[in-house]
mmCIF file of C-alpha atoms in Angstrom:
data_model
loop_
_atom_site.group_PDB
_atom_site.id
_atom_site.type_symbol
_atom_site.label_atom_id
_atom_site.label_comp_id
_atom_site.label_asym_id
_atom_site.label_seq_id
_atom_site.Cartn_x
_atom_site.Cartn_y
_atom_site.Cartn_z
ATOM 1 C CA MET A 1 16.263 5.179 -0.381
ATOM 2 C CA LYS A 2 12.949 5.266 0.133
ATOM 3 C CA LYS A 3 10.649 2.638 1.898
ATOM 4 C CA ARG A 4 7.060 2.543 1.554
ATOM 5 C CA LEU A 5 4.101 0.964 4.044
ATOM 6 C CA PHE A 6 2.613 -2.074 3.098
ATOM 7 C CA LEU A 7 -1.073 -3.227 4.142
ATOM 8 C CA ALA A 8 -1.997 -6.477 4.060
ATOM 9 C CA ILE A 9 -4.170 -7.337 1.024
ATOM 10 C CA LEU A 10 -7.551 -8.337 1.411
ATOM 11 C CA ALA A 11 -5.976 -8.477 5.050
ATOM 12 C CA VAL A 12 -8.627 -6.565 7.389
ATOM 13 C CA ALA A 13 -7.532 -8.186 11.162
ATOM 14 C CA LEU A 14 -4.382 -9.519 11.459
ATOM 15 C CA VAL A 15 -1.771 -8.469 13.813
ATOM 16 C CA LEU A 16 1.274 -8.265 11.507
ATOM 17 C CA ALA A 17 -1.399 -6.881 8.492
ATOM 18 C CA GLY A 18 0.778 -3.569 7.265
ATOM 19 C CA THR A 19 2.474 -1.509 5.194
ATOM 20 C CA THR A 20 6.308 -0.882 5.144
ATOM 21 C CA VAL A 21 7.537 1.877 4.125
ATOM 22 C CA ALA A 22 11.596 3.278 4.148
ATOM 23 C CA GLY A 23 12.378 6.723 5.118
ATOM 24 C CA ALA A 24 16.287 6.050 5.215
ATOM 25 C CA SER A 25 17.518 3.141 6.649
ATOM 26 C CA ILE A 26 14.659 2.395 9.110
ATOM 27 C CA LEU A 27 11.600 0.568 8.242
ATOM 28 C CA TYR A 28 8.269 1.268 9.454
ATOM 29 C CA VAL A 29 5.512 -1.242 9.090
ATOM 30 C CA ASN A 30 1.099 -0.565 10.315
ATOM 31 C CA THR A 31 -1.011 -2.937 11.474
ATOM 32 C CA PHE A 32 -4.721 -3.165 12.275
ATOM 33 C CA ASP A 33 -6.048 -5.081 15.119
ATOM 34 C CA GLY A 34 -9.564 -4.918 13.998
ATOM 35 C CA THR A 35 -9.755 -1.761 15.680
ATOM 36 C CA THR A 36 -6.876 0.163 15.950
ATOM 37 C CA SER A 37 -3.983 0.892 13.503
ATOM 38 C CA SER A 38 -0.827 0.961 14.974
ATOM 39 C CA LEU A 39 2.893 2.291 13.503
ATOM 40 C CA TYR A 40 5.896 -0.587 14.391
ATOM 41 C CA THR A 41 9.351 0.245 13.617
ATOM 42 C CA LEU A 42 10.875 -3.572 11.786
ATOM 43 C CA THR A 43 14.004 -4.452 11.920
ATOM 44 C CA THR A 44 15.491 -6.223 8.501
ATOM 45 C CA THR A 45 15.598 -9.295 11.163
ATOM 46 C CA GLY A 46 11.755 -9.133 11.432
ATOM 47 C CA THR A 47 12.541 -7.580 15.423
ATOM 48 C CA ALA A 48 9.035 -4.911 15.497
ATOM 49 C CA THR A 49 8.904 -1.829 17.588
ATOM 50 C CA LYS A 50 5.723 -0.015 18.857
ATOM 51 C CA VAL A 51 5.885 3.822 17.759
ATOM 52 C CA GLY A 52 2.455 4.429 18.513
ATOM 53 C CA ASP A 53 -1.438 4.230 17.855
ATOM 54 C CA ILE A 54 -2.559 6.277 14.869
ATOM 55 C CA GLN A 55 -5.279 8.086 15.296
ATOM 56 C CA GLU A 56 -7.210 10.786 13.128
ATOM 57 C CA ASP A 57 -7.294 13.686 14.750
ATOM 58 C CA GLY A 58 -5.558 12.015 17.682
ATOM 59 C CA THR A 59 -9.249 10.875 19.006
ATOM 60 C CA THR A 60 -10.926 8.459 16.156
ATOM 61 C CA ASN A 61 -10.017 4.847 15.697
ATOM 62 C CA ARG A 62 -9.333 4.414 11.212
ATOM 63 C CA GLN A 63 -8.664 1.278 9.661
ATOM 64 C CA PHE A 64 -5.175 2.385 7.371
ATOM 65 C CA THR A 65 -4.456 0.247 4.957
ATOM 66 C CA ASP A 66 -0.843 1.271 4.030
ATOM 67 C CA ILE A 67 1.350 3.995 4.815
ATOM 68 C CA ALA A 68 3.950 5.456 2.367
ATOM 69 C CA TYR A 69 6.336 7.878 3.126
ATOM 70 C CA ASP A 70 7.330 10.887 0.877
ATOM 71 C CA GLN A 71 11.511 11.685 0.151
ATOM 72 C CA THR A 72 11.080 14.482 -0.970
ATOM 73 C CA THR A 73 9.490 16.572 1.531
ATOM 74 C CA GLY A 74 9.525 14.443 4.632
ATOM 75 C CA THR A 75 5.812 13.477 4.826
ATOM 76 C CA MET A 76 4.760 10.762 5.940
ATOM 77 C CA TYR A 77 0.938 9.530 4.228
ATOM 78 C CA ALA A 78 -1.872 6.769 4.842
ATOM 79 C CA ILE A 79 -5.317 6.056 3.299
ATOM 80 C CA THR A 80 -8.222 4.319 4.608
ATOM 81 C CA THR A 81 -9.709 3.256 1.725
ATOM 82 C CA THR A 82 -11.263 6.101 0.174
ATOM 83 C CA THR A 83 -9.476 9.071 2.393
ATOM 84 C CA LEU A 84 -5.762 10.293 1.693
ATOM 85 C CA TYR A 85 -3.632 11.074 5.366
ATOM 86 C CA THR A 86 -1.003 12.619 6.595
ATOM 87 C CA LEU A 87 0.703 11.581 9.808
ATOM 88 C CA ASP A 88 3.052 12.835 12.563
ATOM 89 C CA LEU A 89 5.305 10.662 13.493
ATOM 90 C CA THR A 90 6.105 12.386 16.980
ATOM 91 C CA PRO A 91 3.246 10.104 19.346
ATOM 92 C CA SER A 92 2.422 12.535 22.110
ATOM 93 C CA GLY A 93 0.560 10.051 24.766
ATOM 94 C CA GLY A 94 0.935 7.258 22.548
ATOM 95 C CA ILE A 95 -0.873 8.319 19.925
ATOM 96 C CA ILE A 96 0.091 9.450 16.611
ATOM 97 C CA THR A 97 -2.159 11.779 14.655
ATOM 98 C CA ALA A 98 -3.219 11.529 11.245
ATOM 99 C CA THR A 99 -4.880 14.460 9.478
ATOM 100 C CA ALA A 100 -7.175 13.781 6.676
ATOM 101 C CA VAL A 101 -5.917 15.653 3.197
ATOM 102 C CA GLY A 102 -8.743 14.740 1.977
ATOM 103 C CA SER A 103 -11.039 12.335 -0.166
ATOM 104 C CA THR A 104 -10.135 10.607 -3.100
ATOM 105 C CA GLY A 105 -13.058 10.076 -4.912
ATOM 106 C CA VAL A 106 -13.025 6.328 -5.167
ATOM 107 C CA THR A 107 -13.396 3.389 -2.784
ATOM 108 C CA GLY A 108 -11.682 -0.281 -2.260
ATOM 109 C CA LEU A 109 -7.876 1.807 -1.744
ATOM 110 C CA GLN A 110 -5.370 -0.846 -0.169
ATOM 111 C CA GLY A 111 -2.150 -0.189 -1.886
ATOM 112 C CA LEU A 112 0.440 3.645 -1.562
ATOM 113 C CA GLU A 113 3.609 3.999 -2.715
ATOM 114 C CA VAL A 114 5.096 7.823 -3.296
ATOM 115 C CA ASN A 115 8.286 7.535 -5.953
ATOM 116 C CA SER A 116 11.273 9.507 -6.171
ATOM 117 C CA SER A 117 9.203 12.845 -7.772
ATOM 118 C CA GLY A 118 7.080 13.109 -5.051
ATOM 119 C CA THR A 119 4.470 11.585 -7.088
ATOM 120 C CA ILE A 120 1.959 9.612 -4.905
ATOM 121 C CA TYR A 121 0.509 5.753 -5.977
ATOM 122 C CA ALA A 122 -2.345 4.364 -4.647
ATOM 123 C CA ASP A 123 -4.017 1.076 -6.118
ATOM 124 C CA SER A 124 -7.300 -0.929 -5.211
ATOM 125 C CA PHE A 125 -9.062 -4.319 -5.024
ATOM 126 C CA TYR A 126 -11.822 -5.652 -6.334
ATOM 127 C CA SER A 127 -14.970 -4.359 -4.492
ATOM 128 C CA GLY A 128 -18.043 -5.527 -7.049
ATOM 129 C CA PHE A 129 -19.165 -4.468 -10.735
ATOM 130 C CA GLY A 130 -18.668 -1.049 -11.886
ATOM 131 C CA SER A 131 -15.676 1.042 -12.116
ATOM 132 C CA ASN A 132 -13.426 -0.728 -9.870
ATOM 133 C CA GLN A 133 -14.437 -4.131 -10.828
ATOM 134 C CA PHE A 134 -10.596 -5.314 -10.744
ATOM 135 C CA GLY A 135 -7.458 -3.734 -9.888
ATOM 136 C CA HIS A 136 -6.926 -0.299 -10.380
ATOM 137 C CA LEU A 137 -3.414 2.424 -10.132
ATOM 138 C CA TYR A 138 -4.496 5.213 -8.964
ATOM 139 C CA THR A 139 -2.374 8.706 -8.739
ATOM 140 C CA LEU A 140 -3.573 10.849 -5.349
ATOM 141 C CA ASN A 141 -3.064 14.611 -5.424
ATOM 142 C CA ASN A 142 -1.032 15.585 -2.016
ATOM 143 C CA THR A 143 -3.012 18.868 -1.305
ATOM 144 C CA THR A 144 -7.051 17.423 -1.923
ATOM 145 C CA GLY A 145 -6.788 13.593 -1.935
ATOM 146 C CA ALA A 146 -8.187 13.543 -5.240
ATOM 147 C CA ALA A 147 -7.623 10.437 -6.991
ATOM 148 C CA THR A 148 -6.779 10.031 -11.090
ATOM 149 C CA ASP A 149 -7.200 6.817 -12.595
ATOM 150 C CA ILE A 150 -4.184 5.367 -14.349
ATOM 151 C CA GLY A 151 -6.081 2.209 -15.225
ATOM 152 C CA GLY A 152 -6.271 -1.485 -14.462
ATOM 153 C CA ASN A 153 -6.178 -4.577 -16.422
ATOM 154 C CA GLY A 154 -9.383 -3.896 -18.511
ATOM 155 C CA ALA A 155 -11.255 -7.125 -17.377
ATOM 156 C CA ALA A 156 -13.624 -8.376 -15.199
ATOM 157 C CA PRO A 157 -13.113 -10.901 -12.668
ATOM 158 C CA GLY A 158 -13.656 -14.532 -13.997
ATOM 159 C CA SER A 159 -12.401 -13.568 -17.436
ATOM 160 C CA PRO A 160 -10.494 -16.903 -18.945
ATOM 161 C CA SER A 161 -7.143 -14.735 -18.863
ATOM 162 C CA ASN A 162 -4.194 -15.056 -15.905
ATOM 163 C CA ASN A 163 -3.783 -11.683 -16.072
ATOM 164 C CA ASN A 164 -6.998 -9.931 -15.043
ATOM 165 C CA TYR A 165 -6.237 -9.107 -11.525
ATOM 166 C CA GLY A 166 -8.802 -8.815 -8.844
ATOM 167 C CA ASN A 167 -6.900 -7.131 -6.350
ATOM 168 C CA TYR A 168 -3.736 -5.108 -6.096
ATOM 169 C CA GLY A 169 -1.998 -5.152 -2.846
ATOM 170 C CA ASP A 170 0.888 -3.616 -1.502
ATOM 171 C CA LEU A 171 3.743 -1.536 -4.509
ATOM 172 C CA ALA A 172 7.207 -0.510 -3.910
ATOM 173 C CA PHE A 173 9.468 1.745 -5.786
ATOM 174 C CA VAL A 174 12.724 -0.587 -7.569
ATOM 175 C CA ASP A 175 14.478 2.552 -8.820
ATOM 176 C CA SER A 176 11.564 3.564 -11.646
ATOM 177 C CA THR A 177 9.827 -0.121 -12.085
ATOM 178 C CA LEU A 178 6.757 -0.130 -9.646
ATOM 179 C CA TYR A 179 7.058 -3.392 -8.003
ATOM 180 C CA GLY A 180 3.079 -5.254 -6.755
ATOM 181 C CA THR A 181 1.089 -7.757 -4.835
ATOM 182 C CA LEU A 182 -1.503 -9.432 -7.054
ATOM 183 C CA ALA A 183 -4.678 -11.593 -6.650
ATOM 184 C CA GLU A 184 -6.008 -12.896 -9.305
ATOM 185 C CA ALA A 185 -9.051 -12.189 -10.368
ATOM 186 C CA LYS A 186 -10.767 -16.240 -10.164
ATOM 187 C CA ALA A 187 -8.939 -16.799 -6.857
ATOM 188 C CA ALA A 188 -6.256 -19.038 -8.755
ATOM 189 C CA GLY A 189 -3.570 -17.523 -5.997
ATOM 190 C CA VAL A 190 -1.539 -14.981 -4.794
ATOM 191 C CA PHE A 191 1.701 -13.214 -6.752
ATOM 192 C CA TRP A 192 4.193 -10.301 -7.215
ATOM 193 C CA GLY A 193 4.848 -8.786 -10.088
ATOM 194 C CA THR A 194 5.248 -5.293 -12.071
ATOM 195 C CA ILE A 195 2.264 -3.217 -12.776
ATOM 196 C CA ASN A 196 3.033 -0.593 -15.203
ATOM 197 C CA ILE A 197 2.200 3.458 -14.034
ATOM 198 C CA SER A 198 1.266 4.593 -17.702
ATOM 199 C CA THR A 199 -1.708 2.222 -18.281
ATOM 200 C CA GLY A 200 -2.065 0.441 -14.859
ATOM 201 C CA ALA A 201 -1.781 -3.163 -16.585
ATOM 202 C CA ALA A 202 0.327 -6.005 -14.154
ATOM 203 C CA THR A 203 2.032 -8.566 -15.704
ATOM 204 C CA ALA A 204 3.498 -11.218 -12.906
ATOM 205 C CA THR A 205 7.481 -11.723 -12.092
ATOM 206 C CA SER A 206 8.816 -14.998 -11.340
ATOM 207 C CA PRO A 207 7.319 -16.705 -9.599
ATOM 208 C CA THR A 208 4.646 -16.762 -12.089
ATOM 209 C CA THR A 209 2.658 -19.592 -10.553
ATOM 210 C CA ALA A 210 0.970 -18.729 -7.092
ATOM 211 C CA MET A 211 2.764 -18.089 -3.928
ATOM 212 C CA SER A 212 2.377 -20.620 -0.654
ATOM 213 C CA ASP A 213 2.177 -17.060 1.326
ATOM 214 C CA ASN A 214 0.505 -14.472 0.927
ATOM 215 C CA ILE A 215 3.191 -10.976 0.326
ATOM 216 C CA ASP A 216 0.690 -8.593 1.572
ATOM 217 C CA GLY A 217 3.568 -6.100 2.514
ATOM 218 C CA LEU A 218 6.596 -4.700 0.069
ATOM 219 C CA ALA A 219 9.519 -2.856 0.985
ATOM 220 C CA TYR A 220 12.494 -1.542 -1.075
ATOM 221 C CA VAL A 221 15.668 -0.689 0.364
ATOM 222 C CA ASP A 222 18.184 -1.256 -2.459
ATOM 223 C CA PRO A 223 19.559 -3.482 -2.544
ATOM 224 C CA THR A 224 16.578 -5.691 -1.083
ATOM 225 C CA LEU A 225 13.016 -6.253 -1.992
ATOM 226 C CA TYR A 226 11.554 -6.630 1.511
ATOM 227 C CA GLY A 227 8.232 -8.415 1.581
ATOM 228 C CA ILE A 228 5.404 -9.106 4.620
ATOM 229 C CA SER A 229 3.336 -12.136 4.686
#
């Protein structure tokens, strides 16, 4: 069983705007308060316990948008909008050290997940016209951090289709199916659904209408898919 981290979809300064990761039966959530990213453990009843603050090289604050656990190597990964990191889960003086793997070569990353074979996936949010003009799905190289673009929904925000998601949020594998939180391009609301790992295309599942709460983070611990708002 594995678990991942969630970052809040479009959340930059929420107290609990996080990512969840599951390694063994432990749920982790990462948060960002506008200055500092922090890591917590989270019970299935919602109780959070702080593990430590996350800093690059133990000294520099970064806004980490998501975390994910690789069960094949026991490695915890984190991302900023542009860069892949590893996390040392043994805090020193209350600080968890993040070490850069490398730049992904893309911008706007916010969701991170690792499948059962150790492949790292990341997704992006709308960041202006250009190559990332709608939500995209990527794989990340675990040695260099470099991103390979799988694809998105193939249409710019504002298209008449309700399936053109301007933002892909958090990710979670349920067996071999990848789920994600999705923000519709025309700002009609936030959904959750499946993302095709071959094409990057997203399809909203039940509920197909906008949710009343933004589900910013997803994590799966068999047999339950958890969300955080």
